[in-house]
Every structure is written in C-alpha cells, then in structure tokens.
Amino acid sequence: EDLLLRLYCNTHSLDDGGLGVYAEASAINHDCDPNCTFFAAASSSSTSLTVRALRPVGAGEELTIGYVPLRLPQRLRAAQLRRNYGFECSCQRCLSEQEEDEDSEEAQAGQKALSSLAVKLSVAIERGDAALDPCPLAKMLSQAKLLARFQEVA
C-alpha cells in the first residue's frame, strides 16, 4: 500500500497518455508559484522528462513545480493537494491568497450586514416606525426656531 501511494504521488503524465516515474524529478517539491515547469515525452526508444526554469533560479534555491492546475483559486488548489498528495501547501502565494480571502470575507460580511440593515430600515419606514426625514420632534424644533425669528421681526 505504501509503495502504491509513493508511485501515485511521484508519477508524471506522458504526452502519449502513459505515466512515468523519474527518481530525480520525484525530489522536486510543489509550489503554487513554481520556478520550474516540466514536460515528459515518450519516443519509440525511451521516455524523458525535461525540467525548465521559468525564471532565474539562484544558487541553493529549491527547484519547484506545480502539482495541480495553478489557475485554480487557492481553496481548490489546497483541496486537490490535500486529496491527491496528502499535504497542506504553505507557499507564499497560498498564504497571501488566504489573507486576501479573509479580507474579502470580512468585506462580504460587512456588505451583507449593511444590506440586512437597509432591508430592516425599509421595512420600518413602510410600517411608519422610522422616517427618512428627521424625527418629528427635531422637525418641530427647527420650525419653532424659524418662527421665533419672524416673531422678533414683528
């Protein structure tokens, strides 16, 4: 069972639809913002796996590839990695997208609360429990001040 899991997690798809296991490529870890990509091709006599850098890679920097489709949102990438490879990704991209999602969730919650308040206010106005105009007492006081000016003139 352990051997099957290791094979499953370390196979690479070939252009012809087959699978290949490459010992050196199996040591390349995942990152959602990888510095390398790979492709595997089979010919009539052999198969080969080519790894190419996507950007300059510094001396001592770990080579990384994407194990899942990188165009997916963070939560879907995380679910696939958990399901297919058994780990939680903690790369910089995932961490920053999680923060963005949390900020977005807070903004959505705030918008939802405001929408709910607007609905409640509309219902209260329709029932006569609230008004868009200032409260009747404030309205009466401002009218009284205005009338007081006219009395002073007379």
PDB file of C-alpha atoms in Angstrom, residues 13-107:
ATOM      1  CA  SER A  13       1.959  12.121 -17.255  1.00  0.00           C
ATOM      2  CA  LEU A  14       3.489  11.467 -20.636  1.00  0.00           C
ATOM      3  CA  ASP A  15       2.371  13.081 -23.887  1.00  0.00           C
ATOM      4  CA  ASP A  16       1.046   9.723 -25.136  1.00  0.00           C
ATOM      5  CA  GLY A  17      -1.218   9.342 -22.082  1.00  0.00           C
ATOM      6  CA  GLY A  18       1.116   6.973 -20.248  1.00  0.00           C
ATOM      7  CA  LEU A  19       2.792   7.509 -16.905  1.00  0.00           C
ATOM      8  CA  GLY A  20       6.445   7.667 -15.951  1.00  0.00           C
ATOM      9  CA  VAL A  21       8.336   7.615 -12.666  1.00  0.00           C
ATOM     10  CA  TYR A  22      11.527   9.679 -12.593  1.00  0.00           C
ATOM     11  CA  ALA A  23      13.608   9.376  -9.439  1.00  0.00           C
ATOM     12  CA  GLU A  24      15.258  12.808  -9.715  1.00  0.00           C
ATOM     13  CA  ALA A  25      12.028  14.583 -10.658  1.00  0.00           C
ATOM     14  CA  SER A  26      10.303  12.933  -7.686  1.00  0.00           C
ATOM     15  CA  ALA A  27      12.511  15.049  -5.437  1.00  0.00           C
ATOM     16  CA  ILE A  28      11.123  18.308  -6.867  1.00  0.00           C
ATOM     17  CA  ASN A  29       8.636  19.802  -4.433  1.00  0.00           C
ATOM     18  CA  HIS A  30       5.429  21.682  -5.120  1.00  0.00           C
ATOM     19  CA  ASP A  31       4.894  25.440  -5.041  1.00  0.00           C
ATOM     20  CA  CYS A  32       1.874  27.377  -6.307  1.00  0.00           C
ATOM     21  CA  ASP A  33       4.299  29.909  -7.771  1.00  0.00           C
ATOM     22  CA  PRO A  34       6.901  27.450  -9.083  1.00  0.00           C
ATOM     23  CA  ASN A  35      10.255  28.418 -10.515  1.00  0.00           C
ATOM     24  CA  CYS A  36      10.235  25.448 -12.931  1.00  0.00           C
ATOM     25  CA  THR A  37       7.935  23.565 -15.237  1.00  0.00           C
ATOM     26  CA  PHE A  38       8.287  20.116 -16.736  1.00  0.00           C
ATOM     27  CA  PHE A  39       7.136  18.003 -19.598  1.00  0.00           C
ATOM     28  CA  ALA A  40       7.522  14.327 -20.255  1.00  0.00           C
ATOM     29  CA  ALA A  41       7.727  12.836 -23.711  1.00  0.00           C
ATOM     30  CA  ALA A  42       7.932   9.283 -24.948  1.00  0.00           C
ATOM     31  CA  SER A  43       9.737   8.299 -28.114  1.00  0.00           C
ATOM     32  CA  SER A  44       9.938   4.883 -29.721  1.00  0.00           C
ATOM     33  CA  SER A  45      13.097   4.043 -27.773  1.00  0.00           C
ATOM     34  CA  SER A  46      12.749   5.910 -24.447  1.00  0.00           C
ATOM     35  CA  THR A  47      10.921   8.437 -22.346  1.00  0.00           C
ATOM     36  CA  SER A  48      12.386  11.596 -20.959  1.00  0.00           C
ATOM     37  CA  LEU A  49      11.361  14.257 -18.507  1.00  0.00           C
ATOM     38  CA  THR A  50      12.551  17.784 -19.142  1.00  0.00           C
ATOM     39  CA  VAL A  51      12.549  20.383 -16.360  1.00  0.00           C
ATOM     40  CA  ARG A  52      12.873  24.021 -17.386  1.00  0.00           C
ATOM     41  CA  ALA A  53      13.298  27.125 -15.248  1.00  0.00           C
ATOM     42  CA  LEU A  54      10.509  29.691 -15.543  1.00  0.00           C
ATOM     43  CA  ARG A  55      12.722  32.432 -14.117  1.00  0.00           C
ATOM     44  CA  PRO A  56      16.292  32.752 -12.906  1.00  0.00           C
ATOM     45  CA  VAL A  57      16.961  30.287 -10.073  1.00  0.00           C
ATOM     46  CA  GLY A  58      19.574  31.310  -7.519  1.00  0.00           C
ATOM     47  CA  ALA A  59      22.325  29.032  -6.276  1.00  0.00           C
ATOM     48  CA  GLY A  60      20.938  26.890  -3.474  1.00  0.00           C
ATOM     49  CA  GLU A  61      17.324  27.826  -4.279  1.00  0.00           C
ATOM     50  CA  GLU A  62      14.969  24.855  -4.266  1.00  0.00           C
ATOM     51  CA  LEU A  63      13.524  23.810  -7.634  1.00  0.00           C
ATOM     52  CA  THR A  64       9.737  23.691  -7.505  1.00  0.00           C
ATOM     53  CA  ILE A  65       6.933  22.690  -9.860  1.00  0.00           C
ATOM     54  CA  GLY A  66       3.152  22.879  -9.678  1.00  0.00           C
ATOM     55  CA  TYR A  67       1.451  19.589  -8.803  1.00  0.00           C
ATOM     56  CA  VAL A  68      -2.048  20.923  -9.524  1.00  0.00           C
ATOM     57  CA  PRO A  69      -3.502  23.387 -12.057  1.00  0.00           C
ATOM     58  CA  LEU A  70      -2.159  26.742 -10.871  1.00  0.00           C
ATOM     59  CA  ARG A  71      -5.007  28.767 -12.402  1.00  0.00           C
ATOM     60  CA  LEU A  72      -7.374  27.412  -9.742  1.00  0.00           C
ATOM     61  CA  PRO A  73      -8.296  29.542  -6.724  1.00  0.00           C
ATOM     62  CA  GLN A  74      -6.348  28.831  -3.538  1.00  0.00           C
ATOM     63  CA  ARG A  75      -9.076  26.827  -1.826  1.00  0.00           C
ATOM     64  CA  LEU A  76      -9.420  24.457  -4.802  1.00  0.00           C
ATOM     65  CA  ARG A  77      -5.656  24.029  -5.169  1.00  0.00           C
ATOM     66  CA  ALA A  78      -5.458  23.265  -1.439  1.00  0.00           C
ATOM     67  CA  ALA A  79      -8.269  20.713  -1.683  1.00  0.00           C
ATOM     68  CA  GLN A  80      -6.586  18.911  -4.596  1.00  0.00           C
ATOM     69  CA  LEU A  81      -3.205  18.869  -2.856  1.00  0.00           C
ATOM     70  CA  ARG A  82      -4.768  17.525   0.329  1.00  0.00           C
ATOM     71  CA  ARG A  83      -6.783  14.878  -1.516  1.00  0.00           C
ATOM     72  CA  ASN A  84      -4.167  13.779  -4.076  1.00  0.00           C
ATOM     73  CA  TYR A  85      -0.875  14.320  -2.240  1.00  0.00           C
ATOM     74  CA  GLY A  86      -1.790  14.422   1.437  1.00  0.00           C
ATOM     75  CA  PHE A  87      -0.305  17.789   2.414  1.00  0.00           C
ATOM     76  CA  GLU A  88      -1.282  21.376   3.108  1.00  0.00           C
ATOM     77  CA  CYS A  89       0.503  23.919   0.922  1.00  0.00           C
ATOM     78  CA  SER A  90       2.083  26.786   2.836  1.00  0.00           C
ATOM     79  CA  CYS A  91       3.826  28.540  -0.044  1.00  0.00           C
ATOM     80  CA  GLN A  92       3.926  32.343  -0.164  1.00  0.00           C
ATOM     81  CA  ARG A  93       1.219  32.510  -2.837  1.00  0.00           C
ATOM     82  CA  CYS A  94      -1.201  30.432  -0.765  1.00  0.00           C
ATOM     83  CA  LEU A  95      -0.522  32.462   2.375  1.00  0.00           C
ATOM     84  CA  SER A  96      -1.109  35.782   0.598  1.00  0.00           C
ATOM     85  CA  GLU A  97      -4.255  34.495  -1.149  1.00  0.00           C
ATOM     86  CA  GLN A  98      -5.603  33.206   2.183  1.00  0.00           C
ATOM     87  CA  GLU A  99      -5.130  36.708   3.644  1.00  0.00           C
ATOM     88  CA  GLU A 100      -6.888  38.212   0.617  1.00  0.00           C
ATOM     89  CA  ASP A 101      -9.724  35.698   1.020  1.00  0.00           C
ATOM     90  CA  GLU A 102     -10.041  36.571   4.711  1.00  0.00           C
ATOM     91  CA  ASP A 103     -10.120  40.306   3.868  1.00  0.00           C
ATOM     92  CA  SER A 104     -12.653  39.589   1.141  1.00  0.00           C
ATOM     93  CA  GLU A 105     -14.752  37.518   3.540  1.00  0.00           C
ATOM     94  CA  GLU A 106     -14.719  40.390   6.056  1.00  0.00           C
ATOM     95  CA  ALA A 107     -15.763  42.842   3.328  1.00  0.00           C
TER      96      ALA A 107
END
